[in-house]
Amino acid sequence: MTGLSTLLIVVGLFLVGGIVSFVKQQMPKSLIVLLSLGAALCLVAGVMRLEVWN
């Protein structure tokens, strides 16, 4: 596991926590969707950079 993949996965999980918080605060749906896309992109990029796939 490289440093960048670890960082991307941690940032993605941090953004998922933000999504949960924003849903509880009843923030606008567009903001939640934007945050969801960012979290998904970070998590996918982190998983794709793992050395397991080679």
PDBQT receptor file of N, H, CA, C and O in Angstrom, charges set to zero:
ATOM      1  N   MET A   1       0.853  -1.174   0.000  1.00  0.00    +0.000 N 
ATOM      2  CA  MET A   1       0.000   0.000   0.000  1.00  0.00    +0.000 C 
ATOM      3  C   MET A   1       0.902   1.242   0.000  1.00  0.00    +0.000 C 
ATOM      4  O   MET A   1       1.701   1.441   0.915  1.00  0.00    +0.000 OA
ATOM      5  N   THR A   2       0.763   2.047  -1.011  1.00  0.00    +0.000 N 
ATOM      6  H   THR A   2       0.114   1.886  -1.754  1.00  0.00    +0.000 HD
ATOM      7  CA  THR A   2       1.605   3.236  -1.113  1.00  0.00    +0.000 C 
ATOM      8  C   THR A   2       1.004   4.386  -0.310  1.00  0.00    +0.000 C 
ATOM      9  O   THR A   2      -0.144   4.326   0.129  1.00  0.00    +0.000 OA
ATOM     10  N   GLY A   3       1.796   5.419  -0.133  1.00  0.00    +0.000 N 
ATOM     11  H   GLY A   3       2.729   5.468  -0.491  1.00  0.00    +0.000 HD
ATOM     12  CA  GLY A   3       1.342   6.557   0.649  1.00  0.00    +0.000 C 
ATOM     13  C   GLY A   3       0.194   7.295  -0.001  1.00  0.00    +0.000 C 
ATOM     14  O   GLY A   3      -0.730   7.736   0.682  1.00  0.00    +0.000 OA
ATOM     15  N   LEU A   4       0.242   7.435  -1.336  1.00  0.00    +0.000 N 
ATOM     16  H   LEU A   4       0.993   7.076  -1.891  1.00  0.00    +0.000 HD
ATOM     17  CA  LEU A   4      -0.816   8.174  -2.022  1.00  0.00    +0.000 C 
ATOM     18  C   LEU A   4      -2.138   7.419  -1.987  1.00  0.00    +0.000 C 
ATOM     19  O   LEU A   4      -3.194   8.024  -1.804  1.00  0.00    +0.000 OA
ATOM     20  N   SER A   5      -2.087   6.118  -2.160  1.00  0.00    +0.000 N 
ATOM     21  H   SER A   5      -1.228   5.626  -2.309  1.00  0.00    +0.000 HD
ATOM     22  CA  SER A   5      -3.342   5.352  -2.108  1.00  0.00    +0.000 C 
ATOM     23  C   SER A   5      -3.942   5.411  -0.705  1.00  0.00    +0.000 C 
ATOM     24  O   SER A   5      -5.161   5.498  -0.553  1.00  0.00    +0.000 OA
ATOM     25  N   THR A   6      -3.099   5.363   0.308  1.00  0.00    +0.000 N 
ATOM     26  H   THR A   6      -2.109   5.292   0.184  1.00  0.00    +0.000 HD
ATOM     27  CA  THR A   6      -3.580   5.479   1.684  1.00  0.00    +0.000 C 
ATOM     28  C   THR A   6      -4.224   6.839   1.916  1.00  0.00    +0.000 C 
ATOM     29  O   THR A   6      -5.289   6.942   2.525  1.00  0.00    +0.000 OA
ATOM     30  N   LEU A   7      -3.564   7.877   1.422  1.00  0.00    +0.000 N 
ATOM     31  H   LEU A   7      -2.700   7.794   0.927  1.00  0.00    +0.000 HD
ATOM     32  CA  LEU A   7      -4.094   9.233   1.585  1.00  0.00    +0.000 C 
ATOM     33  C   LEU A   7      -5.441   9.388   0.880  1.00  0.00    +0.000 C 
ATOM     34  O   LEU A   7      -6.364   9.979   1.440  1.00  0.00    +0.000 OA
ATOM     35  N   LEU A   8      -5.562   8.869  -0.326  1.00  0.00    +0.000 N 
ATOM     36  H   LEU A   8      -4.812   8.388  -0.780  1.00  0.00    +0.000 HD
ATOM     37  CA  LEU A   8      -6.820   8.977  -1.063  1.00  0.00    +0.000 C 
ATOM     38  C   LEU A   8      -7.951   8.236  -0.356  1.00  0.00    +0.000 C 
ATOM     39  O   LEU A   8      -9.079   8.725  -0.301  1.00  0.00    +0.000 OA
ATOM     40  N   ILE A   9      -7.650   7.065   0.180  1.00  0.00    +0.000 N 
ATOM     41  H   ILE A   9      -6.734   6.667   0.135  1.00  0.00    +0.000 HD
ATOM     42  CA  ILE A   9      -8.684   6.296   0.880  1.00  0.00    +0.000 C 
ATOM     43  C   ILE A   9      -9.104   7.014   2.164  1.00  0.00    +0.000 C 
ATOM     44  O   ILE A   9     -10.291   7.061   2.487  1.00  0.00    +0.000 OA
ATOM     45  N   VAL A  10      -8.139   7.571   2.896  1.00  0.00    +0.000 N 
ATOM     46  H   VAL A  10      -7.175   7.533   2.633  1.00  0.00    +0.000 HD
ATOM     47  CA  VAL A  10      -8.460   8.289   4.137  1.00  0.00    +0.000 C 
ATOM     48  C   VAL A  10      -9.295   9.533   3.835  1.00  0.00    +0.000 C 
ATOM     49  O   VAL A  10     -10.260   9.816   4.544  1.00  0.00    +0.000 OA
ATOM     50  N   VAL A  11      -8.932  10.273   2.793  1.00  0.00    +0.000 N 
ATOM     51  H   VAL A  11      -8.148  10.043   2.217  1.00  0.00    +0.000 HD
ATOM     52  CA  VAL A  11      -9.705  11.460   2.416  1.00  0.00    +0.000 C 
ATOM     53  C   VAL A  11     -11.110  11.057   1.987  1.00  0.00    +0.000 C 
ATOM     54  O   VAL A  11     -12.079  11.731   2.336  1.00  0.00    +0.000 OA
ATOM     55  N   GLY A  12     -11.229   9.969   1.236  1.00  0.00    +0.000 N 
ATOM     56  H   GLY A  12     -10.441   9.422   0.953  1.00  0.00    +0.000 HD
ATOM     57  CA  GLY A  12     -12.543   9.487   0.826  1.00  0.00    +0.000 C 
ATOM     58  C   GLY A  12     -13.412   9.123   2.012  1.00  0.00    +0.000 C 
ATOM     59  O   GLY A  12     -14.601   9.444   2.032  1.00  0.00    +0.000 OA
ATOM     60  N   LEU A  13     -12.832   8.453   3.007  1.00  0.00    +0.000 N 
ATOM     61  H   LEU A  13     -11.866   8.193   2.990  1.00  0.00    +0.000 HD
ATOM     62  CA  LEU A  13     -13.604   8.096   4.205  1.00  0.00    +0.000 C 
ATOM     63  C   LEU A  13     -13.975   9.326   5.015  1.00  0.00    +0.000 C 
ATOM     64  O   LEU A  13     -15.050   9.379   5.611  1.00  0.00    +0.000 OA
ATOM     65  N   PHE A  14     -13.079  10.327   5.040  1.00  0.00    +0.000 N 
ATOM     66  H   PHE A  14     -12.205  10.284   4.555  1.00  0.00    +0.000 HD
ATOM     67  CA  PHE A  14     -13.385  11.585   5.715  1.00  0.00    +0.000 C 
ATOM     68  C   PHE A  14     -14.576  12.271   5.042  1.00  0.00    +0.000 C 
ATOM     69  O   PHE A  14     -15.451  12.810   5.720  1.00  0.00    +0.000 OA
ATOM     70  N   LEU A  15     -14.604  12.248   3.722  1.00  0.00    +0.000 N 
ATOM     71  H   LEU A  15     -13.893  11.811   3.172  1.00  0.00    +0.000 HD
ATOM     72  CA  LEU A  15     -15.716  12.863   2.999  1.00  0.00    +0.000 C 
ATOM     73  C   LEU A  15     -17.015  12.087   3.214  1.00  0.00    +0.000 C 
ATOM     74  O   LEU A  15     -18.090  12.686   3.246  1.00  0.00    +0.000 OA
ATOM     75  N   VAL A  16     -16.931  10.774   3.359  1.00  0.00    +0.000 N 
ATOM     76  H   VAL A  16     -16.057  10.288   3.333  1.00  0.00    +0.000 HD
ATOM     77  CA  VAL A  16     -18.135   9.977   3.663  1.00  0.00    +0.000 C 
ATOM     78  C   VAL A  16     -18.701  10.393   5.019  1.00  0.00    +0.000 C 
ATOM     79  O   VAL A  16     -19.917  10.491   5.183  1.00  0.00    +0.000 OA
ATOM     80  N   GLY A  17     -17.824  10.635   5.984  1.00  0.00    +0.000 N 
ATOM     81  H   GLY A  17     -16.836  10.555   5.850  1.00  0.00    +0.000 HD
ATOM     82  CA  GLY A  17     -18.286  11.141   7.278  1.00  0.00    +0.000 C 
ATOM     83  C   GLY A  17     -18.954  12.492   7.141  1.00  0.00    +0.000 C 
ATOM     84  O   GLY A  17     -19.926  12.781   7.839  1.00  0.00    +0.000 OA
ATOM     85  N   GLY A  18     -18.437  13.328   6.242  1.00  0.00    +0.000 N 
ATOM     86  H   GLY A  18     -17.647  13.094   5.676  1.00  0.00    +0.000 HD
ATOM     87  CA  GLY A  18     -19.060  14.619   5.973  1.00  0.00    +0.000 C 
ATOM     88  C   GLY A  18     -20.440  14.465   5.357  1.00  0.00    +0.000 C 
ATOM     89  O   GLY A  18     -21.353  15.235   5.654  1.00  0.00    +0.000 OA
ATOM     90  N   ILE A  19     -20.587  13.473   4.504  1.00  0.00    +0.000 N 
ATOM     91  H   ILE A  19     -19.845  12.847   4.262  1.00  0.00    +0.000 HD
ATOM     92  CA  ILE A  19     -21.896  13.217   3.885  1.00  0.00    +0.000 C 
ATOM     93  C   ILE A  19     -22.920  12.874   4.957  1.00  0.00    +0.000 C 
ATOM     94  O   ILE A  19     -24.035  13.396   4.955  1.00  0.00    +0.000 OA
ATOM     95  N   VAL A  20     -22.532  11.994   5.872  1.00  0.00    +0.000 N 
ATOM     96  H   VAL A  20     -21.627  11.570   5.873  1.00  0.00    +0.000 HD
ATOM     97  CA  VAL A  20     -23.446  11.595   6.954  1.00  0.00    +0.000 C 
ATOM     98  C   VAL A  20     -23.836  12.818   7.788  1.00  0.00    +0.000 C 
ATOM     99  O   VAL A  20     -25.001  12.995   8.143  1.00  0.00    +0.000 OA
ATOM    100  N   SER A  21     -22.855  13.646   8.090  1.00  0.00    +0.000 N 
ATOM    101  H   SER A  21     -21.908  13.502   7.801  1.00  0.00    +0.000 HD
ATOM    102  CA  SER A  21     -23.115  14.848   8.880  1.00  0.00    +0.000 C 
ATOM    103  C   SER A  21     -24.035  15.809   8.139  1.00  0.00    +0.000 C 
ATOM    104  O   SER A  21     -24.957  16.374   8.728  1.00  0.00    +0.000 OA
ATOM    105  N   PHE A  22     -23.785  15.993   6.853  1.00  0.00    +0.000 N 
ATOM    106  H   PHE A  22     -23.037  15.534   6.374  1.00  0.00    +0.000 HD
ATOM    107  CA  PHE A  22     -24.609  16.920   6.069  1.00  0.00    +0.000 C 
ATOM    108  C   PHE A  22     -26.041  16.420   5.928  1.00  0.00    +0.000 C 
ATOM    109  O   PHE A  22     -26.977  17.219   5.915  1.00  0.00    +0.000 OA
ATOM    110  N   VAL A  23     -26.220  15.109   5.823  1.00  0.00    +0.000 N 
ATOM    111  H   VAL A  23     -25.460  14.460   5.833  1.00  0.00    +0.000 HD
ATOM    112  CA  VAL A  23     -27.577  14.557   5.731  1.00  0.00    +0.000 C 
ATOM    113  C   VAL A  23     -28.324  14.798   7.042  1.00  0.00    +0.000 C 
ATOM    114  O   VAL A  23     -29.506  15.142   7.029  1.00  0.00    +0.000 OA
ATOM    115  N   LYS A  24     -27.636  14.618   8.180  1.00  0.00    +0.000 N 
ATOM    116  H   LYS A  24     -26.676  14.338   8.191  1.00  0.00    +0.000 HD
ATOM    117  CA  LYS A  24     -28.269  14.848   9.477  1.00  0.00    +0.000 C 
ATOM    118  C   LYS A  24     -28.639  16.320   9.669  1.00  0.00    +0.000 C 
ATOM    119  O   LYS A  24     -29.631  16.631  10.328  1.00  0.00    +0.000 OA
ATOM    120  N   GLN A  25     -27.844  17.224   9.095  1.00  0.00    +0.000 N 
ATOM    121  H   GLN A  25     -27.038  16.972   8.559  1.00  0.00    +0.000 HD
ATOM    122  CA  GLN A  25     -28.119  18.654   9.208  1.00  0.00    +0.000 C 
ATOM    123  C   GLN A  25     -29.113  19.146   8.157  1.00  0.00    +0.000 C 
ATOM    124  O   GLN A  25     -29.466  20.326   8.140  1.00  0.00    +0.000 OA
ATOM    125  N   GLN A  26     -29.559  18.257   7.290  1.00  0.00    +0.000 N 
ATOM    126  H   GLN A  26     -29.273  17.299   7.304  1.00  0.00    +0.000 HD
ATOM    127  CA  GLN A  26     -30.504  18.554   6.214  1.00  0.00    +0.000 C 
ATOM    128  C   GLN A  26     -29.993  19.672   5.304  1.00  0.00    +0.000 C 
ATOM    129  O   GLN A  26     -30.709  20.626   4.999  1.00  0.00    +0.000 OA
ATOM    130  N   MET A  27     -28.732  19.527   4.878  1.00  0.00    +0.000 N 
ATOM    131  H   MET A  27     -28.151  18.752   5.125  1.00  0.00    +0.000 HD
ATOM    132  CA  MET A  27     -28.136  20.466   3.934  1.00  0.00    +0.000 C 
ATOM    133  C   MET A  27     -28.761  20.259   2.553  1.00  0.00    +0.000 C 
ATOM    134  O   MET A  27     -29.437  19.255   2.328  1.00  0.00    +0.000 OA
ATOM    135  N   PRO A  28     -28.543  21.193   1.630  1.00  0.00    +0.000 N 
ATOM    136  CA  PRO A  28     -29.114  21.037   0.287  1.00  0.00    +0.000 C 
ATOM    137  C   PRO A  28     -28.623  19.757  -0.405  1.00  0.00    +0.000 C 
ATOM    138  O   PRO A  28     -27.475  19.344  -0.245  1.00  0.00    +0.000 OA
ATOM    139  N   LYS A  29     -29.513  19.155  -1.161  1.00  0.00    +0.000 N 
ATOM    140  H   LYS A  29     -30.446  19.490  -1.290  1.00  0.00    +0.000 HD
ATOM    141  CA  LYS A  29     -29.207  17.884  -1.818  1.00  0.00    +0.000 C 
ATOM    142  C   LYS A  29     -28.067  18.026  -2.822  1.00  0.00    +0.000 C 
ATOM    143  O   LYS A  29     -27.276  17.099  -2.995  1.00  0.00    +0.000 OA
ATOM    144  N   SER A  30     -27.977  19.170  -3.479  1.00  0.00    +0.000 N 
ATOM    145  H   SER A  30     -28.620  19.923  -3.338  1.00  0.00    +0.000 HD
ATOM    146  CA  SER A  30     -26.923  19.341  -4.471  1.00  0.00    +0.000 C 
ATOM    147  C   SER A  30     -25.543  19.312  -3.815  1.00  0.00    +0.000 C 
ATOM    148  O   SER A  30     -24.590  18.799  -4.402  1.00  0.00    +0.000 OA
ATOM    149  N   LEU A  31     -25.430  19.856  -2.611  1.00  0.00    +0.000 N 
ATOM    150  H   LEU A  31     -26.203  20.273  -2.134  1.00  0.00    +0.000 HD
ATOM    151  CA  LEU A  31     -24.171  19.834  -1.882  1.00  0.00    +0.000 C 
ATOM    152  C   LEU A  31     -23.814  18.409  -1.464  1.00  0.00    +0.000 C 
ATOM    153  O   LEU A  31     -22.648  18.017  -1.513  1.00  0.00    +0.000 OA
ATOM    154  N   ILE A  32     -24.802  17.648  -1.060  1.00  0.00    +0.000 N 
ATOM    155  H   ILE A  32     -25.750  17.966  -1.020  1.00  0.00    +0.000 HD
ATOM    156  CA  ILE A  32     -24.583  16.261  -0.666  1.00  0.00    +0.000 C 
ATOM    157  C   ILE A  32     -24.158  15.427  -1.871  1.00  0.00    +0.000 C 
ATOM    158  O   ILE A  32     -23.279  14.573  -1.752  1.00  0.00    +0.000 OA
ATOM    159  N   VAL A  33     -24.770  15.666  -3.024  1.00  0.00    +0.000 N 
ATOM    160  H   VAL A  33     -25.484  16.360  -3.120  1.00  0.00    +0.000 HD
ATOM    161  CA  VAL A  33     -24.407  14.940  -4.237  1.00  0.00    +0.000 C 
ATOM    162  C   VAL A  33     -22.975  15.274  -4.649  1.00  0.00    +0.000 C 
ATOM    163  O   VAL A  33     -22.215  14.384  -5.029  1.00  0.00    +0.000 OA
ATOM    164  N   LEU A  34     -22.609  16.536  -4.577  1.00  0.00    +0.000 N 
ATOM    165  H   LEU A  34     -23.226  17.260  -4.269  1.00  0.00    +0.000 HD
ATOM    166  CA  LEU A  34     -21.251  16.950  -4.932  1.00  0.00    +0.000 C 
ATOM    167  C   LEU A  34     -20.231  16.312  -3.997  1.00  0.00    +0.000 C 
ATOM    168  O   LEU A  34     -19.188  15.841  -4.452  1.00  0.00    +0.000 OA
ATOM    169  N   LEU A  35     -20.514  16.289  -2.711  1.00  0.00    +0.000 N 
ATOM    170  H   LEU A  35     -21.361  16.671  -2.342  1.00  0.00    +0.000 HD
ATOM    171  CA  LEU A  35     -19.625  15.668  -1.742  1.00  0.00    +0.000 C 
ATOM    172  C   LEU A  35     -19.553  14.153  -1.968  1.00  0.00    +0.000 C 
ATOM    173  O   LEU A  35     -18.495  13.547  -1.798  1.00  0.00    +0.000 OA
ATOM    174  N   SER A  36     -20.671  13.552  -2.348  1.00  0.00    +0.000 N 
ATOM    175  H   SER A  36     -21.530  14.044  -2.486  1.00  0.00    +0.000 HD
ATOM    176  CA  SER A  36     -20.693  12.115  -2.631  1.00  0.00    +0.000 C 
ATOM    177  C   SER A  36     -19.818  11.770  -3.824  1.00  0.00    +0.000 C 
ATOM    178  O   SER A  36     -19.098  10.772  -3.809  1.00  0.00    +0.000 OA
ATOM    179  N   LEU A  37     -19.883  12.597  -4.854  1.00  0.00    +0.000 N 
ATOM    180  H   LEU A  37     -20.468  13.408  -4.867  1.00  0.00    +0.000 HD
ATOM    181  CA  LEU A  37     -19.041  12.357  -6.029  1.00  0.00    +0.000 C 
ATOM    182  C   LEU A  37     -17.557  12.471  -5.671  1.00  0.00    +0.000 C 
ATOM    183  O   LEU A  37     -16.746  11.654  -6.108  1.00  0.00    +0.000 OA
ATOM    184  N   GLY A  38     -17.212  13.464  -4.892  1.00  0.00    +0.000 N 
ATOM    185  H   GLY A  38     -17.870  14.128  -4.537  1.00  0.00    +0.000 HD
ATOM    186  CA  GLY A  38     -15.825  13.619  -4.469  1.00  0.00    +0.000 C 
ATOM    187  C   GLY A  38     -15.344  12.439  -3.643  1.00  0.00    +0.000 C 
ATOM    188  O   GLY A  38     -14.230  11.952  -3.837  1.00  0.00    +0.000 OA
ATOM    189  N   ALA A  39     -16.183  11.975  -2.719  1.00  0.00    +0.000 N 
ATOM    190  H   ALA A  39     -17.088  12.370  -2.561  1.00  0.00    +0.000 HD
ATOM    191  CA  ALA A  39     -15.822  10.827  -1.885  1.00  0.00    +0.000 C 
ATOM    192  C   ALA A  39     -15.657   9.576  -2.729  1.00  0.00    +0.000 C 
ATOM    193  O   ALA A  39     -14.711   8.812  -2.538  1.00  0.00    +0.000 OA
ATOM    194  N   ALA A  40     -16.574   9.365  -3.662  1.00  0.00    +0.000 N 
ATOM    195  H   ALA A  40     -17.343   9.986  -3.817  1.00  0.00    +0.000 HD
ATOM    196  CA  ALA A  40     -16.497   8.181  -4.518  1.00  0.00    +0.000 C 
ATOM    197  C   ALA A  40     -15.239   8.214  -5.383  1.00  0.00    +0.000 C 
ATOM    198  O   ALA A  40     -14.569   7.194  -5.542  1.00  0.00    +0.000 OA
ATOM    199  N   LEU A  41     -14.916   9.373  -5.938  1.00  0.00    +0.000 N 
ATOM    200  H   LEU A  41     -15.460  10.202  -5.809  1.00  0.00    +0.000 HD
ATOM    201  CA  LEU A  41     -13.718   9.484  -6.767  1.00  0.00    +0.000 C 
ATOM    202  C   LEU A  41     -12.456   9.229  -5.952  1.00  0.00    +0.000 C 
ATOM    203  O   LEU A  41     -11.543   8.553  -6.428  1.00  0.00    +0.000 OA
ATOM    204  N   CYS A  42     -12.390   9.753  -4.746  1.00  0.00    +0.000 N 
ATOM    205  H   CYS A  42     -13.131  10.303  -4.360  1.00  0.00    +0.000 HD
ATOM    206  CA  CYS A  42     -11.220   9.528  -3.897  1.00  0.00    +0.000 C 
ATOM    207  C   CYS A  42     -11.073   8.050  -3.538  1.00  0.00    +0.000 C 
ATOM    208  O   CYS A  42      -9.977   7.493  -3.608  1.00  0.00    +0.000 OA
ATOM    209  N   LEU A  43     -12.173   7.426  -3.158  1.00  0.00    +0.000 N 
ATOM    210  H   LEU A  43     -13.063   7.877  -3.102  1.00  0.00    +0.000 HD
ATOM    211  CA  LEU A  43     -12.104   6.016  -2.785  1.00  0.00    +0.000 C 
ATOM    212  C   LEU A  43     -11.732   5.130  -3.966  1.00  0.00    +0.000 C 
ATOM    213  O   LEU A  43     -10.913   4.222  -3.825  1.00  0.00    +0.000 OA
ATOM    214  N   VAL A  44     -12.321   5.384  -5.123  1.00  0.00    +0.000 N 
ATOM    215  H   VAL A  44     -12.987   6.121  -5.237  1.00  0.00    +0.000 HD
ATOM    216  CA  VAL A  44     -12.016   4.579  -6.308  1.00  0.00    +0.000 C 
ATOM    217  C   VAL A  44     -10.565   4.779  -6.722  1.00  0.00    +0.000 C 
ATOM    218  O   VAL A  44      -9.876   3.814  -7.053  1.00  0.00    +0.000 OA
ATOM    219  N   ALA A  45     -10.092   6.031  -6.707  1.00  0.00    +0.000 N 
ATOM    220  H   ALA A  45     -10.651   6.815  -6.438  1.00  0.00    +0.000 HD
ATOM    221  CA  ALA A  45      -8.703   6.292  -7.086  1.00  0.00    +0.000 C 
ATOM    222  C   ALA A  45      -7.741   5.620  -6.108  1.00  0.00    +0.000 C 
ATOM    223  O   ALA A  45      -6.720   5.072  -6.526  1.00  0.00    +0.000 OA
ATOM    224  N   GLY A  46      -8.053   5.655  -4.815  1.00  0.00    +0.000 N 
ATOM    225  H   GLY A  46      -8.882   6.100  -4.475  1.00  0.00    +0.000 HD
ATOM    226  CA  GLY A  46      -7.191   5.011  -3.827  1.00  0.00    +0.000 C 
ATOM    227  C   GLY A  46      -7.146   3.509  -3.984  1.00  0.00    +0.000 C 
ATOM    228  O   GLY A  46      -6.085   2.898  -3.860  1.00  0.00    +0.000 OA
ATOM    229  N   VAL A  47      -8.298   2.906  -4.258  1.00  0.00    +0.000 N 
ATOM    230  H   VAL A  47      -9.160   3.402  -4.359  1.00  0.00    +0.000 HD
ATOM    231  CA  VAL A  47      -8.345   1.444  -4.436  1.00  0.00    +0.000 C 
ATOM    232  C   VAL A  47      -7.646   1.046  -5.725  1.00  0.00    +0.000 C 
ATOM    233  O   VAL A  47      -6.960   0.025  -5.760  1.00  0.00    +0.000 OA
ATOM    234  N   MET A  48      -7.807   1.833  -6.786  1.00  0.00    +0.000 N 
ATOM    235  H   MET A  48      -8.365   2.662  -6.758  1.00  0.00    +0.000 HD
ATOM    236  CA  MET A  48      -7.162   1.494  -8.062  1.00  0.00    +0.000 C 
ATOM    237  C   MET A  48      -5.639   1.617  -7.995  1.00  0.00    +0.000 C 
ATOM    238  O   MET A  48      -4.932   0.955  -8.755  1.00  0.00    +0.000 OA
ATOM    239  N   ARG A  49      -5.132   2.453  -7.100  1.00  0.00    +0.000 N 
ATOM    240  H   ARG A  49      -5.706   2.991  -6.483  1.00  0.00    +0.000 HD
ATOM    241  CA  ARG A  49      -3.672   2.623  -6.976  1.00  0.00    +0.000 C 
ATOM    242  C   ARG A  49      -3.026   1.556  -6.109  1.00  0.00    +0.000 C 
ATOM    243  O   ARG A  49      -1.800   1.513  -6.008  1.00  0.00    +0.000 OA
ATOM    244  N   LEU A  50      -3.823   0.685  -5.474  1.00  0.00    +0.000 N 
ATOM    245  H   LEU A  50      -4.819   0.720  -5.556  1.00  0.00    +0.000 HD
ATOM    246  CA  LEU A  50      -3.260  -0.375  -4.664  1.00  0.00    +0.000 C 
ATOM    247  C   LEU A  50      -2.429  -1.316  -5.527  1.00  0.00    +0.000 C 
ATOM    248  O   LEU A  50      -2.725  -1.520  -6.704  1.00  0.00    +0.000 OA
ATOM    249  N   GLU A  51      -1.404  -1.878  -4.938  1.00  0.00    +0.000 N 
ATOM    250  H   GLU A  51      -1.163  -1.712  -3.982  1.00  0.00    +0.000 HD
ATOM    251  CA  GLU A  51      -0.506  -2.789  -5.664  1.00  0.00    +0.000 C 
ATOM    252  C   GLU A  51      -1.142  -4.155  -5.901  1.00  0.00    +0.000 C 
ATOM    253  O   GLU A  51      -0.579  -4.975  -6.626  1.00  0.00    +0.000 OA
ATOM    254  N   VAL A  52      -2.286  -4.411  -5.313  1.00  0.00    +0.000 N 
ATOM    255  H   VAL A  52      -2.744  -3.744  -4.725  1.00  0.00    +0.000 HD
ATOM    256  CA  VAL A  52      -2.926  -5.721  -5.420  1.00  0.00    +0.000 C 
ATOM    257  C   VAL A  52      -3.298  -6.050  -6.862  1.00  0.00    +0.000 C 
ATOM    258  O   VAL A  52      -3.294  -7.215  -7.257  1.00  0.00    +0.000 OA
ATOM    259  N   TRP A  53      -3.621  -5.023  -7.647  1.00  0.00    +0.000 N 
ATOM    260  H   TRP A  53      -3.624  -4.076  -7.326  1.00  0.00    +0.000 HD
ATOM    261  CA  TRP A  53      -4.151  -5.249  -8.991  1.00  0.00    +0.000 C 
ATOM    262  C   TRP A  53      -3.088  -5.673  -9.995  1.00  0.00    +0.000 C 
ATOM    263  O   TRP A  53      -3.432  -6.139 -11.081  1.00  0.00    +0.000 OA
ATOM    264  N   ASN A  54      -1.814  -5.528  -9.668  1.00  0.00    +0.000 N 
ATOM    265  H   ASN A  54      -1.535  -5.150  -8.785  1.00  0.00    +0.000 HD
ATOM    266  CA  ASN A  54      -0.745  -5.863 -10.617  1.00  0.00    +0.000 C 
ATOM    267  C   ASN A  54      -0.431  -7.336 -10.601  1.00  0.00    +0.000 C 
ATOM    268  O   ASN A  54       0.444  -7.790 -11.339  1.00  0.00    +0.000 OA
TER     269      ASN A  54
